[in-house]
């Protein structure tokens, strides 16, 4: 049996995370899907799997909500469900950064760089390139000259920035991560 695995996230204000959790859980269960979605006041982050028709139906179900009408999903095929069960969890934050003033809301975050412009950016002499991925991913390979903050979890990133980056010296910083969510 081939299933579709779909990864997605969206930073958007969620006034009632518990209600959204119940709504998403019901929509996924009704489609016999498995995986995990995190729901927080700042948005959603999930990876779920299901039959192709179920996944198409779930994507449509999700996009009916105006907050998620433009959500981007990254889909792949698998030979079986990679997940054992369905979990939809309430969290305080999608990515634990533990900083009250962190705001991933669109329009507040940094400048997005188009893929075709990335190499020119990271080779500019005045750009510091930060690899915010986990240790395993960094060891698999990174961009030449990229700095690995060597943090055990992303909650340690604000401290790394405070202790190692100087706004007067590091005026241009390019960050990258897997899937894009940490870079928001």
PDB file of N, CA and C in Angstrom, residues 98-170:
ATOM      1  N   UNK A  98      11.561  29.782  23.685  1.00  0.00           N
ATOM      2  CA  UNK A  98      11.469  30.302  25.059  1.00  0.00           C
ATOM      3  C   UNK A  98      11.862  31.773  25.184  1.00  0.00           C
ATOM      4  N   UNK A  99      11.452  32.553  24.224  1.00  0.00           N
ATOM      5  CA  UNK A  99      11.710  33.987  24.251  1.00  0.00           C
ATOM      6  C   UNK A  99      10.387  34.702  24.029  1.00  0.00           C
ATOM      7  N   UNK A 100       9.967  35.470  24.983  1.00  0.00           N
ATOM      8  CA  UNK A 100       8.653  36.114  24.913  1.00  0.00           C
ATOM      9  C   UNK A 100       8.507  37.048  23.719  1.00  0.00           C
ATOM     10  N   UNK A 101       9.607  37.663  23.285  1.00  0.00           N
ATOM     11  CA  UNK A 101       9.485  38.627  22.193  1.00  0.00           C
ATOM     12  C   UNK A 101       9.680  38.007  20.805  1.00  0.00           C
ATOM     13  N   UNK A 102       9.863  36.703  20.724  1.00  0.00           N
ATOM     14  CA  UNK A 102       9.966  36.052  19.411  1.00  0.00           C
ATOM     15  C   UNK A 102       8.586  36.062  18.763  1.00  0.00           C
ATOM     16  N   UNK A 103       8.514  36.517  17.535  1.00  0.00           N
ATOM     17  CA  UNK A 103       7.234  36.608  16.833  1.00  0.00           C
ATOM     18  C   UNK A 103       7.413  36.126  15.396  1.00  0.00           C
ATOM     19  N   UNK A 104       6.972  34.896  15.100  1.00  0.00           N
ATOM     20  CA  UNK A 104       7.133  34.356  13.748  1.00  0.00           C
ATOM     21  C   UNK A 104       6.030  34.772  12.777  1.00  0.00           C
ATOM     22  N   UNK A 105       5.248  35.747  13.146  1.00  0.00           N
ATOM     23  CA  UNK A 105       4.153  36.190  12.299  1.00  0.00           C
ATOM     24  C   UNK A 105       4.681  36.728  10.969  1.00  0.00           C
ATOM     25  N   UNK A 106       4.071  36.322   9.860  1.00  0.00           N
ATOM     26  CA  UNK A 106       4.495  36.873   8.567  1.00  0.00           C
ATOM     27  C   UNK A 106       4.455  38.398   8.598  1.00  0.00           C
ATOM     28  N   UNK A 107       5.444  39.014   7.991  1.00  0.00           N
ATOM     29  CA  UNK A 107       5.549  40.467   7.992  1.00  0.00           C
ATOM     30  C   UNK A 107       6.458  40.971   9.091  1.00  0.00           C
ATOM     31  N   UNK A 108       6.723  40.119  10.091  1.00  0.00           N
ATOM     32  CA  UNK A 108       7.594  40.488  11.193  1.00  0.00           C
ATOM     33  C   UNK A 108       8.948  39.790  11.048  1.00  0.00           C
ATOM     34  N   UNK A 109       8.960  38.660  10.380  1.00  0.00           N
ATOM     35  CA  UNK A 109      10.181  37.868  10.226  1.00  0.00           C
ATOM     36  C   UNK A 109      11.125  38.525   9.223  1.00  0.00           C
ATOM     37  N   UNK A 110      12.285  37.927   9.041  1.00  0.00           N
ATOM     38  CA  UNK A 110      13.292  38.459   8.128  1.00  0.00           C
ATOM     39  C   UNK A 110      12.901  38.354   6.666  1.00  0.00           C
ATOM     40  N   UNK A 111      13.863  38.579   5.811  1.00  0.00           N
ATOM     41  CA  UNK A 111      13.665  38.560   4.371  1.00  0.00           C
ATOM     42  C   UNK A 111      13.814  37.137   3.848  1.00  0.00           C
ATOM     43  N   UNK A 112      12.843  36.687   3.077  1.00  0.00           N
ATOM     44  CA  UNK A 112      12.932  35.371   2.450  1.00  0.00           C
ATOM     45  C   UNK A 112      13.802  35.483   1.206  1.00  0.00           C
ATOM     46  N   UNK A 113      14.595  34.459   0.958  1.00  0.00           N
ATOM     47  CA  UNK A 113      15.500  34.452  -0.188  1.00  0.00           C
ATOM     48  C   UNK A 113      15.048  33.366  -1.154  1.00  0.00           C
ATOM     49  N   UNK A 114      14.885  33.732  -2.413  1.00  0.00           N
ATOM     50  CA  UNK A 114      14.495  32.765  -3.442  1.00  0.00           C
ATOM     51  C   UNK A 114      15.641  31.772  -3.645  1.00  0.00           C
ATOM     52  N   UNK A 115      15.321  30.501  -3.903  1.00  0.00           N
ATOM     53  CA  UNK A 115      16.379  29.496  -4.086  1.00  0.00           C
ATOM     54  C   UNK A 115      17.445  29.915  -5.097  1.00  0.00           C
ATOM     55  N   UNK A 116      17.046  30.542  -6.179  1.00  0.00           N
ATOM     56  CA  UNK A 116      18.014  30.931  -7.209  1.00  0.00           C
ATOM     57  C   UNK A 116      18.937  32.057  -6.748  1.00  0.00           C
ATOM     58  N   UNK A 117      18.601  32.727  -5.629  1.00  0.00           N
ATOM     59  CA  UNK A 117      19.429  33.812  -5.113  1.00  0.00           C
ATOM     60  C   UNK A 117      20.303  33.402  -3.923  1.00  0.00           C
ATOM     61  N   UNK A 118      20.095  32.190  -3.435  1.00  0.00           N
ATOM     62  CA  UNK A 118      20.754  31.728  -2.210  1.00  0.00           C
ATOM     63  C   UNK A 118      22.279  31.697  -2.345  1.00  0.00           C
ATOM     64  N   UNK A 119      22.813  31.085  -3.382  1.00  0.00           N
ATOM     65  CA  UNK A 119      24.268  30.955  -3.513  1.00  0.00           C
ATOM     66  C   UNK A 119      24.957  32.313  -3.569  1.00  0.00           C
ATOM     67  N   UNK A 120      24.366  33.254  -4.265  1.00  0.00           N
ATOM     68  CA  UNK A 120      24.958  34.595  -4.324  1.00  0.00           C
ATOM     69  C   UNK A 120      24.963  35.236  -2.933  1.00  0.00           C
ATOM     70  N   UNK A 121      23.902  35.037  -2.187  1.00  0.00           N
ATOM     71  CA  UNK A 121      23.832  35.612  -0.843  1.00  0.00           C
ATOM     72  C   UNK A 121      24.910  35.024   0.058  1.00  0.00           C
ATOM     73  N   UNK A 122      24.993  33.695   0.131  1.00  0.00           N
ATOM     74  CA  UNK A 122      25.898  33.083   1.108  1.00  0.00           C
ATOM     75  C   UNK A 122      27.373  33.196   0.731  1.00  0.00           C
ATOM     76  N   UNK A 123      27.681  33.603  -0.494  1.00  0.00           N
ATOM     77  CA  UNK A 123      29.085  33.796  -0.871  1.00  0.00           C
ATOM     78  C   UNK A 123      29.516  35.257  -0.761  1.00  0.00           C
ATOM     79  N   UNK A 124      28.581  36.127  -0.423  1.00  0.00           N
ATOM     80  CA  UNK A 124      28.937  37.547  -0.219  1.00  0.00           C
ATOM     81  C   UNK A 124      29.829  37.645   1.024  1.00  0.00           C
ATOM     82  N   UNK A 125      30.895  38.416   0.950  1.00  0.00           N
ATOM     83  CA  UNK A 125      31.856  38.470   2.059  1.00  0.00           C
ATOM     84  C   UNK A 125      31.304  39.036   3.368  1.00  0.00           C
ATOM     85  N   UNK A 126      30.238  39.821   3.310  1.00  0.00           N
ATOM     86  CA  UNK A 126      29.694  40.429   4.526  1.00  0.00           C
ATOM     87  C   UNK A 126      28.539  39.634   5.134  1.00  0.00           C
ATOM     88  N   UNK A 127      28.309  38.392   4.677  1.00  0.00           N
ATOM     89  CA  UNK A 127      27.188  37.593   5.168  1.00  0.00           C
ATOM     90  C   UNK A 127      27.689  36.461   6.069  1.00  0.00           C
ATOM     91  N   UNK A 128      27.112  36.374   7.252  1.00  0.00           N
ATOM     92  CA  UNK A 128      27.358  35.261   8.161  1.00  0.00           C
ATOM     93  C   UNK A 128      26.278  34.221   7.883  1.00  0.00           C
ATOM     94  N   UNK A 129      26.664  32.983   7.641  1.00  0.00           N
ATOM     95  CA  UNK A 129      25.717  31.917   7.340  1.00  0.00           C
ATOM     96  C   UNK A 129      25.591  31.017   8.561  1.00  0.00           C
ATOM     97  N   UNK A 130      24.355  30.895   9.081  1.00  0.00           N
ATOM     98  CA  UNK A 130      24.091  30.061  10.256  1.00  0.00           C
ATOM     99  C   UNK A 130      23.290  28.828   9.860  1.00  0.00           C
ATOM    100  N   UNK A 131      23.783  27.662  10.242  1.00  0.00           N
ATOM    101  CA  UNK A 131      23.108  26.390  10.016  1.00  0.00           C
ATOM    102  C   UNK A 131      22.363  26.046  11.299  1.00  0.00           C
ATOM    103  N   UNK A 132      21.049  26.179  11.301  1.00  0.00           N
ATOM    104  CA  UNK A 132      20.274  25.974  12.535  1.00  0.00           C
ATOM    105  C   UNK A 132      19.692  24.567  12.646  1.00  0.00           C
ATOM    106  N   UNK A 133      20.196  23.646  11.818  1.00  0.00           N
ATOM    107  CA  UNK A 133      19.695  22.275  11.860  1.00  0.00           C
ATOM    108  C   UNK A 133      20.290  21.511  13.045  1.00  0.00           C
ATOM    109  N   UNK A 134      19.789  20.295  13.262  1.00  0.00           N
ATOM    110  CA  UNK A 134      20.301  19.490  14.375  1.00  0.00           C
ATOM    111  C   UNK A 134      21.668  18.891  14.016  1.00  0.00           C
ATOM    112  N   UNK A 135      22.349  18.340  15.006  1.00  0.00           N
ATOM    113  CA  UNK A 135      23.706  17.813  14.846  1.00  0.00           C
ATOM    114  C   UNK A 135      23.799  16.771  13.742  1.00  0.00           C
ATOM    115  N   UNK A 136      22.857  15.857  13.710  1.00  0.00           N
ATOM    116  CA  UNK A 136      22.862  14.803  12.681  1.00  0.00           C
ATOM    117  C   UNK A 136      22.825  15.403  11.279  1.00  0.00           C
ATOM    118  N   UNK A 137      21.971  16.391  11.074  1.00  0.00           N
ATOM    119  CA  UNK A 137      21.838  17.010   9.759  1.00  0.00           C
ATOM    120  C   UNK A 137      23.092  17.802   9.379  1.00  0.00           C
ATOM    121  N   UNK A 138      23.677  18.497  10.332  1.00  0.00           N
ATOM    122  CA  UNK A 138      24.897  19.260  10.064  1.00  0.00           C
ATOM    123  C   UNK A 138      26.022  18.302   9.680  1.00  0.00           C
ATOM    124  N   UNK A 139      26.121  17.175  10.389  1.00  0.00           N
ATOM    125  CA  UNK A 139      27.167  16.201  10.077  1.00  0.00           C
ATOM    126  C   UNK A 139      26.982  15.590   8.691  1.00  0.00           C
ATOM    127  N   UNK A 140      25.755  15.520   8.205  1.00  0.00           N
ATOM    128  CA  UNK A 140      25.495  14.970   6.876  1.00  0.00           C
ATOM    129  C   UNK A 140      26.021  15.904   5.792  1.00  0.00           C
ATOM    130  N   UNK A 141      26.146  17.175   6.103  1.00  0.00           N
ATOM    131  CA  UNK A 141      26.676  18.137   5.149  1.00  0.00           C
ATOM    132  C   UNK A 141      26.071  19.508   5.353  1.00  0.00           C
ATOM    133  N   UNK A 142      26.846  20.516   5.016  1.00  0.00           N
ATOM    134  CA  UNK A 142      26.393  21.887   5.182  1.00  0.00           C
ATOM    135  C   UNK A 142      27.031  22.753   4.093  1.00  0.00           C
ATOM    136  N   UNK A 143      26.702  24.008   4.056  1.00  0.00           N
ATOM    137  CA  UNK A 143      27.296  24.922   3.084  1.00  0.00           C
ATOM    138  C   UNK A 143      28.698  25.333   3.559  1.00  0.00           C
ATOM    139  N   UNK A 144      29.595  25.502   2.608  1.00  0.00           N
ATOM    140  CA  UNK A 144      30.955  25.930   2.921  1.00  0.00           C
ATOM    141  C   UNK A 144      30.908  27.250   3.682  1.00  0.00           C
ATOM    142  N   UNK A 145      31.612  27.289   4.802  1.00  0.00           N
ATOM    143  CA  UNK A 145      31.696  28.510   5.598  1.00  0.00           C
ATOM    144  C   UNK A 145      30.536  28.706   6.576  1.00  0.00           C
ATOM    145  N   UNK A 146      29.534  27.818   6.551  1.00  0.00           N
ATOM    146  CA  UNK A 146      28.399  27.965   7.472  1.00  0.00           C
ATOM    147  C   UNK A 146      28.850  27.698   8.906  1.00  0.00           C
ATOM    148  N   UNK A 147      28.263  28.436   9.824  1.00  0.00           N
ATOM    149  CA  UNK A 147      28.569  28.287  11.244  1.00  0.00           C
ATOM    150  C   UNK A 147      27.503  27.402  11.877  1.00  0.00           C
ATOM    151  N   UNK A 148      27.970  26.380  12.590  1.00  0.00           N
ATOM    152  CA  UNK A 148      27.089  25.498  13.360  1.00  0.00           C
ATOM    153  C   UNK A 148      27.079  26.019  14.790  1.00  0.00           C
ATOM    154  N   UNK A 149      25.947  26.525  15.293  1.00  0.00           N
ATOM    155  CA  UNK A 149      25.906  27.048  16.660  1.00  0.00           C
ATOM    156  C   UNK A 149      26.137  25.983  17.745  1.00  0.00           C
ATOM    157  N   UNK A 150      26.083  24.704  17.345  1.00  0.00           N
ATOM    158  CA  UNK A 150      26.304  23.587  18.278  1.00  0.00           C
ATOM    159  C   UNK A 150      25.396  23.684  19.508  1.00  0.00           C
ATOM    160  N   UNK A 151      24.138  23.860  19.232  1.00  0.00           N
ATOM    161  CA  UNK A 151      23.163  23.914  20.321  1.00  0.00           C
ATOM    162  C   UNK A 151      22.436  22.573  20.380  1.00  0.00           C
ATOM    163  N   UNK A 152      22.109  22.136  21.586  1.00  0.00           N
ATOM    164  CA  UNK A 152      21.455  20.830  21.749  1.00  0.00           C
ATOM    165  C   UNK A 152      19.964  20.893  21.443  1.00  0.00           C
ATOM    166  N   UNK A 153      19.370  22.071  21.577  1.00  0.00           N
ATOM    167  CA  UNK A 153      17.965  22.257  21.204  1.00  0.00           C
ATOM    168  C   UNK A 153      17.781  23.718  20.794  1.00  0.00           C
ATOM    169  N   UNK A 154      16.718  23.970  20.058  1.00  0.00           N
ATOM    170  CA  UNK A 154      16.552  25.305  19.501  1.00  0.00           C
ATOM    171  C   UNK A 154      16.267  26.359  20.565  1.00  0.00           C
ATOM    172  N   UNK A 155      15.823  25.942  21.733  1.00  0.00           N
ATOM    173  CA  UNK A 155      15.618  26.881  22.828  1.00  0.00           C
ATOM    174  C   UNK A 155      16.907  27.571  23.248  1.00  0.00           C
ATOM    175  N   UNK A 156      18.052  26.975  22.912  1.00  0.00           N
ATOM    176  CA  UNK A 156      19.354  27.557  23.241  1.00  0.00           C
ATOM    177  C   UNK A 156      19.806  28.583  22.202  1.00  0.00           C
ATOM    178  N   UNK A 157      19.090  28.696  21.096  1.00  0.00           N
ATOM    179  CA  UNK A 157      19.505  29.596  20.019  1.00  0.00           C
ATOM    180  C   UNK A 157      19.545  31.071  20.444  1.00  0.00           C
ATOM    181  N   UNK A 158      18.553  31.606  21.161  1.00  0.00           N
ATOM    182  CA  UNK A 158      18.631  33.023  21.561  1.00  0.00           C
ATOM    183  C   UNK A 158      19.895  33.330  22.373  1.00  0.00           C
ATOM    184  N   UNK A 159      20.278  32.410  23.226  1.00  0.00           N
ATOM    185  CA  UNK A 159      21.491  32.632  24.028  1.00  0.00           C
ATOM    186  C   UNK A 159      22.726  32.629  23.119  1.00  0.00           C
ATOM    187  N   UNK A 160      22.752  31.710  22.155  1.00  0.00           N
ATOM    188  CA  UNK A 160      23.863  31.679  21.204  1.00  0.00           C
ATOM    189  C   UNK A 160      23.969  33.030  20.483  1.00  0.00           C
ATOM    190  N   UNK A 161      22.842  33.541  20.016  1.00  0.00           N
ATOM    191  CA  UNK A 161      22.835  34.816  19.298  1.00  0.00           C
ATOM    192  C   UNK A 161      23.346  35.930  20.206  1.00  0.00           C
ATOM    193  N   UNK A 162      22.833  35.975  21.429  1.00  0.00           N
ATOM    194  CA  UNK A 162      23.228  37.023  22.370  1.00  0.00           C
ATOM    195  C   UNK A 162      24.726  36.984  22.661  1.00  0.00           C
ATOM    196  N   UNK A 163      25.273  35.780  22.790  1.00  0.00           N
ATOM    197  CA  UNK A 163      26.676  35.644  23.168  1.00  0.00           C
ATOM    198  C   UNK A 163      27.647  35.696  21.987  1.00  0.00           C
ATOM    199  N   UNK A 164      27.159  35.470  20.769  1.00  0.00           N
ATOM    200  CA  UNK A 164      28.085  35.314  19.644  1.00  0.00           C
ATOM    201  C   UNK A 164      27.886  36.262  18.468  1.00  0.00           C
ATOM    202  N   UNK A 165      26.767  36.917  18.408  1.00  0.00           N
ATOM    203  CA  UNK A 165      26.530  37.803  17.277  1.00  0.00           C
ATOM    204  C   UNK A 165      26.532  39.258  17.735  1.00  0.00           C
ATOM    205  N   UNK A 166      27.188  40.077  16.963  1.00  0.00           N
ATOM    206  CA  UNK A 166      27.276  41.500  17.239  1.00  0.00           C
ATOM    207  C   UNK A 166      26.545  42.234  16.115  1.00  0.00           C
ATOM    208  N   UNK A 167      25.413  42.897  16.411  1.00  0.00           N
ATOM    209  CA  UNK A 167      24.655  43.574  15.358  1.00  0.00           C
ATOM    210  C   UNK A 167      25.478  44.576  14.544  1.00  0.00           C
ATOM    211  N   UNK A 168      26.501  45.163  15.136  1.00  0.00           N
ATOM    212  CA  UNK A 168      27.333  46.119  14.406  1.00  0.00           C
ATOM    213  C   UNK A 168      28.234  45.395  13.405  1.00  0.00           C
ATOM    214  N   UNK A 169      28.650  44.191  13.750  1.00  0.00           N
ATOM    215  CA  UNK A 169      29.549  43.428  12.884  1.00  0.00           C
ATOM    216  C   UNK A 169      28.813  42.449  11.975  1.00  0.00           C
ATOM    217  N   UNK A 170      27.752  41.860  12.470  1.00  0.00           N
ATOM    218  CA  UNK A 170      26.984  40.854  11.726  1.00  0.00           C
ATOM    219  C   UNK A 170      25.681  41.483  11.233  1.00  0.00           C
TER     220      UNK A 170
END
